[in-house]
mmCIF file of C-alpha atoms in Angstrom:
data_model
loop_
_atom_site.group_PDB
_atom_site.id
_atom_site.type_symbol
_atom_site.label_atom_id
_atom_site.label_comp_id
_atom_site.label_asym_id
_atom_site.label_seq_id
_atom_site.Cartn_x
_atom_site.Cartn_y
_atom_site.Cartn_z
ATOM 1 C CA MET A 296 156.060 137.129 112.802
ATOM 2 C CA TYR A 297 155.625 136.426 116.784
ATOM 3 C CA GLY A 298 152.113 137.404 116.876
ATOM 4 C CA ILE A 299 153.292 141.104 116.255
ATOM 5 C CA ASN A 300 152.224 142.212 112.724
ATOM 6 C CA SER A 301 152.601 145.833 113.232
ATOM 7 C CA TYR A 302 154.706 148.156 115.479
ATOM 8 C CA VAL A 303 154.929 151.677 116.464
ATOM 9 C CA ALA A 304 158.125 153.542 118.016
ATOM 10 C CA ILE A 305 157.413 156.619 120.028
ATOM 11 C CA GLY A 306 160.218 158.580 122.303
ATOM 12 C CA ASP A 307 162.631 160.906 121.398
ATOM 13 C CA SER A 308 166.470 160.824 119.612
ATOM 14 C CA PHE A 309 166.979 157.602 121.471
ATOM 15 C CA THR A 310 164.397 155.844 119.517
ATOM 16 C CA GLU A 311 164.678 158.034 116.469
ATOM 17 C CA GLY A 312 168.260 156.285 116.384
ATOM 18 C CA LEU A 313 170.991 158.896 116.802
ATOM 19 C CA ASN A 314 173.906 157.825 116.379
ATOM 20 C CA ASP A 315 173.413 154.737 114.164
ATOM 21 C CA HIS A 316 174.291 156.031 111.023
ATOM 22 C CA ARG A 317 173.587 154.471 107.733
ATOM 23 C CA GLY A 318 175.382 155.113 104.574
ATOM 24 C CA ASP A 319 173.509 157.982 103.231
ATOM 25 C CA GLY A 320 173.797 159.924 106.672
ATOM 26 C CA THR A 321 170.307 158.650 108.016
ATOM 27 C CA PHE A 322 169.540 157.079 111.148
ATOM 28 C CA ARG A 323 168.991 153.355 111.562
ATOM 29 C CA GLY A 324 168.889 152.968 115.311
ATOM 30 C CA TRP A 325 167.292 150.130 117.721
ATOM 31 C CA ALA A 326 163.922 150.414 116.699
ATOM 32 C CA ASP A 327 164.619 149.695 113.064
ATOM 33 C CA ARG A 328 166.955 146.854 113.971
ATOM 34 C CA LEU A 329 164.026 145.753 116.114
ATOM 35 C CA ALA A 330 161.515 146.166 113.267
ATOM 36 C CA GLU A 331 163.538 143.953 111.176
ATOM 37 C CA MET A 332 163.782 141.215 113.374
ATOM 38 C CA LEU A 333 159.997 141.361 113.943
ATOM 39 C CA ALA A 334 159.336 141.214 110.378
ATOM 40 C CA GLY A 335 161.387 138.479 109.306
ATOM 41 C CA ASP A 336 159.822 137.383 106.035
ATOM 42 C CA GLU A 337 156.361 138.377 106.658
ATOM 43 C CA PRO A 338 155.455 140.876 104.146
ATOM 44 C CA GLY A 339 152.260 141.792 106.266
ATOM 45 C CA PHE A 340 154.397 143.470 108.717
ATOM 46 C CA GLN A 341 154.109 146.830 109.051
ATOM 47 C CA TYR A 342 156.156 149.698 111.285
ATOM 48 C CA ALA A 343 155.884 153.426 112.137
ATOM 49 C CA ASN A 344 158.569 155.267 113.955
ATOM 50 C CA LEU A 345 157.008 158.971 115.429
ATOM 51 C CA SER A 346 160.352 159.673 117.207
ATOM 52 C CA LEU A 347 162.018 162.365 116.957
ATOM 53 C CA ARG A 348 165.208 164.017 118.480
ATOM 54 C CA GLY A 349 164.963 166.688 121.364
ATOM 55 C CA LYS A 350 161.201 165.846 122.145
ATOM 56 C CA MET A 351 160.517 166.265 125.792
ATOM 57 C CA LEU A 352 158.185 163.912 127.333
ATOM 58 C CA ASP A 353 154.598 166.048 127.220
ATOM 59 C CA GLU A 354 155.697 166.608 123.431
ATOM 60 C CA ILE A 355 155.885 163.048 123.128
ATOM 61 C CA MET A 356 152.426 162.222 125.138
ATOM 62 C CA ASP A 357 150.570 165.034 123.085
ATOM 63 C CA GLU A 358 151.781 164.584 119.608
ATOM 64 C CA GLN A 359 152.745 160.932 119.440
ATOM 65 C CA LEU A 360 150.897 159.099 121.857
ATOM 66 C CA PRO A 361 147.622 160.093 120.119
ATOM 67 C CA ILE A 362 148.642 158.924 116.681
ATOM 68 C CA ALA A 363 149.765 155.114 118.480
ATOM 69 C CA LEU A 364 146.640 154.820 120.136
ATOM 70 C CA GLU A 365 145.042 155.730 117.005
ATOM 71 C CA LEU A 366 146.566 153.096 114.826
ATOM 72 C CA LYS A 367 146.380 150.258 117.852
ATOM 73 C CA PRO A 368 149.305 148.280 116.845
ATOM 74 C CA ASP A 369 150.339 144.801 118.093
ATOM 75 C CA LEU A 370 153.308 146.681 119.974
ATOM 76 C CA VAL A 371 154.400 150.151 121.005
ATOM 77 C CA THR A 372 157.526 150.816 122.508
ATOM 78 C CA LEU A 373 157.785 154.072 124.695
ATOM 79 C CA CYS A 374 160.978 155.920 125.994
ATOM 80 C CA ALA A 375 160.411 158.886 127.104
ATOM 81 C CA GLY A 376 161.700 161.433 129.818
ATOM 82 C CA GLY A 377 165.502 161.486 129.483
ATOM 83 C CA ASN A 378 165.142 165.177 128.079
ATOM 84 C CA ASP A 379 163.110 166.134 130.904
ATOM 85 C CA VAL A 380 165.252 164.573 133.601
ATOM 86 C CA ILE A 381 168.459 166.019 132.793
ATOM 87 C CA VAL A 382 167.233 169.159 132.810
ATOM 88 C CA PRO A 383 168.583 171.422 136.133
ATOM 89 C CA GLY A 384 165.849 171.328 138.976
ATOM 90 C CA ALA A 385 163.802 168.866 137.267
ATOM 91 C CA ASP A 386 161.018 167.314 139.597
ATOM 92 C CA VAL A 387 161.644 163.492 138.655
ATOM 93 C CA ASP A 388 158.432 162.255 140.466
ATOM 94 C CA ALA A 389 156.097 164.585 138.458
ATOM 95 C CA ILE A 390 158.139 163.623 135.193
ATOM 96 C CA ALA A 391 157.424 159.845 136.355
ATOM 97 C CA GLU A 392 153.658 160.791 136.822
ATOM 98 C CA ARG A 393 153.404 161.968 133.665
ATOM 99 C CA PHE A 394 154.696 159.154 131.613
ATOM 100 C CA GLU A 395 152.729 156.691 133.749
ATOM 101 C CA ALA A 396 149.508 158.524 132.433
ATOM 102 C CA GLY A 397 150.701 157.651 128.774
ATOM 103 C CA VAL A 398 151.349 153.956 129.455
ATOM 104 C CA ALA A 399 147.814 153.823 131.442
ATOM 105 C CA LYS A 400 146.485 155.047 128.115
ATOM 106 C CA LEU A 401 148.003 152.583 126.010
ATOM 107 C CA ARG A 402 147.494 149.806 128.252
ATOM 108 C CA ALA A 403 143.816 150.920 128.627
ATOM 109 C CA ALA A 404 143.381 150.454 124.700
ATOM 110 C CA GLY A 405 144.829 147.262 125.050
ATOM 111 C CA ILE A 406 148.146 147.582 123.413
ATOM 112 C CA PRO A 407 150.773 145.783 124.453
ATOM 113 C CA VAL A 408 154.019 148.255 125.689
ATOM 114 C CA VAL A 409 157.674 147.603 125.961
ATOM 115 C CA ILE A 410 159.253 150.526 128.079
ATOM 116 C CA PHE A 411 163.054 151.484 128.697
ATOM 117 C CA ASN A 412 164.685 152.628 131.691
ATOM 118 C CA GLY A 413 167.857 154.882 131.844
ATOM 119 C CA PRO A 414 171.444 153.689 131.740
ATOM 120 C CA ASP A 415 173.771 153.943 134.173
ATOM 121 C CA THR A 416 176.169 156.932 133.315
ATOM 122 C CA LYS A 417 178.583 156.198 136.184
ATOM 123 C CA THR A 418 181.604 155.785 133.615
ATOM 124 C CA LEU A 419 180.656 158.810 131.843
ATOM 125 C CA SER A 420 182.868 161.728 132.818
ATOM 126 C CA VAL A 421 180.600 164.745 133.778
ATOM 127 C CA MET A 422 177.645 162.941 132.953
ATOM 128 C CA SER A 423 177.847 160.631 135.790
ATOM 129 C CA VAL A 424 176.659 163.387 137.856
ATOM 130 C CA LEU A 425 172.991 162.530 136.619
ATOM 131 C CA ARG A 426 173.290 159.026 137.959
ATOM 132 C CA GLY A 427 171.450 159.970 141.037
ATOM 133 C CA LYS A 428 168.415 161.671 139.342
ATOM 134 C CA VAL A 429 168.099 158.636 136.274
ATOM 135 C CA ALA A 430 168.089 155.936 139.410
ATOM 136 C CA ILE A 431 165.333 157.660 141.143
ATOM 137 C CA TYR A 432 163.424 157.785 137.734
ATOM 138 C CA ASN A 433 163.949 154.017 136.964
ATOM 139 C CA THR A 434 162.717 153.237 140.133
ATOM 140 C CA HIS A 435 159.319 154.841 139.000
ATOM 141 C CA LEU A 436 159.574 153.118 135.806
ATOM 142 C CA TRP A 437 159.750 149.602 136.957
ATOM 143 C CA ALA A 438 156.477 150.376 139.310
ATOM 144 C CA ILE A 439 155.079 151.619 136.074
ATOM 145 C CA ALA A 440 155.553 148.726 134.273
ATOM 146 C CA ALA A 441 154.491 146.175 137.112
ATOM 147 C CA ARG A 442 151.115 148.247 137.784
ATOM 148 C CA HIS A 443 150.535 148.625 134.129
ATOM 149 C CA GLY A 444 151.838 144.663 132.857
ATOM 150 C CA ALA A 445 154.375 146.521 130.620
ATOM 151 C CA LYS A 446 157.727 144.956 129.743
ATOM 152 C CA MET A 447 160.858 146.547 130.712
ATOM 153 C CA VAL A 448 164.263 146.934 128.360
ATOM 154 C CA ASP A 449 166.630 147.278 131.676
ATOM 155 C CA LEU A 450 169.188 149.676 130.167
ATOM 156 C CA TRP A 451 170.804 150.573 133.515
ATOM 157 C CA THR A 452 171.920 146.590 133.832
ATOM 158 C CA MET A 453 173.483 145.997 130.441
ATOM 159 C CA GLU A 454 177.023 145.345 130.792
ATOM 160 C CA PRO A 455 178.192 146.446 127.433
ATOM 161 C CA LEU A 456 176.451 149.622 128.095
ATOM 162 C CA HIS A 457 178.701 150.579 130.928
ATOM 163 C CA ASP A 458 181.895 150.553 128.293
ATOM 164 C CA ARG A 459 182.841 154.247 127.336
ATOM 165 C CA ARG A 460 183.012 152.306 123.713
ATOM 166 C CA ALA A 461 179.085 152.200 123.538
ATOM 167 C CA TRP A 462 178.513 155.797 123.842
ATOM 168 C CA SER A 463 179.147 158.296 120.972
ATOM 169 C CA ASP A 464 181.570 161.547 121.690
ATOM 170 C CA ASP A 465 178.327 163.630 122.740
ATOM 171 C CA ARG A 466 177.788 161.201 125.848
ATOM 172 C CA LEU A 467 174.146 161.247 125.163
ATOM 173 C CA HIS A 468 173.791 158.708 122.361
ATOM 174 C CA PHE A 469 175.239 155.383 121.623
ATOM 175 C CA THR A 470 177.034 153.977 119.039
ATOM 176 C CA SER A 471 175.852 151.573 116.150
ATOM 177 C CA ASP A 472 177.154 148.762 117.910
ATOM 178 C CA ALA A 473 175.199 149.677 121.428
ATOM 179 C CA HIS A 474 172.065 150.064 119.218
ATOM 180 C CA ARG A 475 172.607 146.663 117.774
ATOM 181 C CA ARG A 476 173.024 145.228 121.305
ATOM 182 C CA ILE A 477 169.807 147.058 122.730
ATOM 183 C CA ALA A 478 167.452 146.004 119.549
ATOM 184 C CA LEU A 479 168.667 142.139 120.638
ATOM 185 C CA HIS A 480 167.830 142.836 124.192
ATOM 186 C CA THR A 481 164.774 143.933 123.440
ATOM 187 C CA ALA A 482 164.049 141.024 121.216
ATOM 188 C CA GLU A 483 164.744 138.930 123.991
ATOM 189 C CA VAL A 484 162.525 140.725 126.118
ATOM 190 C CA LEU A 485 159.452 140.274 123.500
ATOM 191 C CA GLY A 486 160.618 136.309 123.349
ATOM 192 C CA VAL A 487 161.391 136.815 119.759
ATOM 193 C CA PRO A 488 164.611 134.214 119.133
ATOM 194 C CA VAL A 489 168.195 136.029 117.931
ATOM 195 C CA THR A 490 171.137 134.421 116.402
ATOM 196 C CA GLU A 491 173.878 136.601 118.494
ATOM 197 C CA ASP A 492 174.243 137.819 121.879
ATOM 198 C CA TRP A 493 174.138 141.572 123.289
ATOM 199 C CA ARG A 494 175.875 140.340 126.401
ATOM 200 C CA GLU A 495 179.274 139.733 124.317
ATOM 201 C CA PRO A 496 182.040 141.682 125.926
ATOM 202 C CA TYR A 497 184.267 144.432 124.307
ATOM 203 C CA PRO A 498 187.612 143.265 123.398
ATOM 204 C CA GLU A 499 189.931 144.372 126.280
ATOM 205 C CA GLY A 500 190.903 148.088 126.082
ATOM 206 C CA THR A 501 193.749 149.978 125.316
ATOM 207 C CA GLU A 502 195.839 151.866 127.537
ATOM 208 C CA PRO A 503 193.680 154.016 129.687
ATOM 209 C CA ALA A 504 192.976 157.871 129.698
ATOM 210 C CA THR A 505 195.388 159.876 131.807
ATOM 211 C CA TRP A 506 194.021 162.825 134.149
ATOM 212 C CA ILE A 507 195.157 165.263 131.101
ATOM 213 C CA THR A 508 193.843 163.223 128.307
ATOM 214 C CA SER A 509 190.590 163.147 130.043
ATOM 215 C CA ARG A 510 190.269 166.834 130.925
ATOM 216 C CA ARG A 511 191.391 167.611 127.329
ATOM 217 C CA SER A 512 188.214 165.703 126.134
ATOM 218 C CA ASP A 513 186.013 167.394 128.935
ATOM 219 C CA LEU A 514 186.641 170.554 127.509
ATOM 220 C CA ALA A 515 186.381 169.687 124.109
ATOM 221 C CA TRP A 516 182.895 167.789 125.031
ATOM 222 C CA THR A 517 181.697 171.133 126.469
ATOM 223 C CA LYS A 518 182.466 173.331 123.669
ATOM 224 C CA VAL A 519 181.420 170.725 120.900
ATOM 225 C CA HIS A 520 177.880 169.356 123.011
ATOM 226 C CA LEU A 521 177.105 170.866 126.351
ATOM 227 C CA LEU A 522 177.538 174.873 125.487
ATOM 228 C CA PRO A 523 175.478 174.146 122.172
ATOM 229 C CA TRP A 524 172.478 172.282 124.224
ATOM 230 C CA ILE A 525 172.241 175.104 127.211
ATOM 231 C CA ARG A 526 172.250 177.844 124.724
ATOM 232 C CA ARG A 527 169.085 175.737 122.966
ATOM 233 C CA GLN A 528 167.552 175.463 126.425
ATOM 234 C CA LEU A 529 167.971 178.943 126.895
ATOM 235 C CA ARG A 530 166.466 179.666 123.702
ATOM 236 C CA GLY A 531 163.645 176.895 124.027
ATOM 237 C CA GLU A 532 165.133 175.337 121.276
ATOM 238 C CA SER A 533 165.378 171.694 120.136
ATOM 239 C CA MET A 534 167.280 169.136 117.686
ATOM 240 C CA GLY A 535 164.312 168.377 116.133
ATOM 241 C CA ASP A 536 162.913 171.895 115.411
ATOM 242 C CA GLY A 537 161.999 171.706 111.728
ATOM 243 C CA LEU A 538 162.223 168.078 111.605
ATOM 244 C CA SER A 539 159.295 165.097 111.101
ATOM 245 C CA PRO A 540 159.608 161.198 111.948
ATOM 246 C CA LYS A 541 161.336 159.240 109.414
ATOM 247 C CA ARG A 542 158.337 156.784 109.368
ATOM 248 C CA PRO A 543 155.249 158.516 110.454
ATOM 249 C CA GLU A 544 152.740 155.921 109.024
ATOM 250 C CA LEU A 545 152.303 152.339 109.755
ATOM 251 C CA ALA A 546 153.995 150.939 106.288
ATOM 252 C CA PRO A 547 155.406 147.714 105.135
ATOM 253 C CA LEU A 548 159.006 147.109 106.390
ATOM 254 C CA ILE A 549 161.339 147.116 102.718
ATOM 255 C CA PRO A 550 164.799 145.770 103.865
ATOM 256 C CA LEU A 551 167.372 148.596 103.667
ATOM 257 C CA VAL A 552 171.230 147.887 103.320
ATOM 258 C CA PRO A 553 172.828 150.374 105.867
ATOM 259 C CA ASP A 554 176.272 149.582 106.224
ATOM 260 C CA ASN A 555 177.371 149.802 102.680
ATOM 261 C CA PRO A 556 177.485 153.381 101.179
ATOM 262 C CA ALA A 557 177.634 152.309 97.229
ATOM 263 C CA SER A 558 174.473 150.261 97.620
ATOM 264 C CA ILE A 559 171.048 151.207 96.451
ATOM 265 C CA ASP A 560 168.104 151.277 98.980
ATOM 266 C CA LEU A 561 164.692 151.116 98.832
ATOM 267 C CA ASP A 562 162.691 153.058 101.455
ATOM 268 C CA VAL A 563 159.186 152.114 103.074
ATOM 269 C CA ARG A 564 157.260 153.540 99.993
ATOM 270 C CA GLY A 565 159.247 151.456 97.396
ATOM 271 C CA ASP A 566 161.455 154.589 96.005
ATOM 272 C CA VAL A 567 164.827 153.877 94.971
ATOM 273 C CA ARG A 568 167.664 156.122 95.895
ATOM 274 C CA GLY A 569 171.433 156.183 96.015
ATOM 275 C CA ASN A 570 173.462 156.216 99.163
ATOM 276 C CA ALA A 571 176.364 158.685 99.634
ATOM 277 C CA THR A 572 178.388 159.152 102.531
ATOM 278 C CA ALA A 573 177.108 161.736 105.231
ATOM 279 C CA SER A 574 178.993 164.884 104.897
#
């Protein structure tokens, strides 16, 4: 459909789909949602998602990019570098240079590329300190897109993502609704007709949080999410250690029923499996 018969997504947890849960506990995410829109009723459409949580830019370029180049699909989406940028002392300019090398390889192979800039963290307590580094990286990404003829999905200016309700409790990953909106926005960038508007604002919020409730939330977040992340960094560990990509090969996209835990789903191989609520 729409001139795109094969699609490969590469990247980290954002593209893997954290925290857009299916009923069986697996992740759907914006890339799966986009693939469903691209496939339509076309049985020949094929999709692979090589992304994996915790992956740093060099890992993505060394492990995932060569596969995408070998498959040579009609479309590659690439979002990478975010895990590198948030590391204290990281050289954003050097990260952007390595990212550009990957985009250049894809475009030299004649593969259309869509990239994503970083979202604005202004509304996220504590994480807002990263805003300047993300903005610098985004400036590089816009220039890279222009130099190599890649399309850009501008997450920074997506107004719904400025709402705290678009973010999961970990303040790093998006909710299911945000993934839905990002998929719609990406489809628009590709010129794919959509039936929903990602710009639709969230309903009026409830009473705003007080200083005390905000600090309690910060303390809980530090204990549950920040400290474990610091420990992993010190140990050289990753959330993705021991895991494999959810769609490692180009394969027909057999529709799933993601939101009904009692349903029976078909995966990309055509196996039948019963859903269970995630524990």
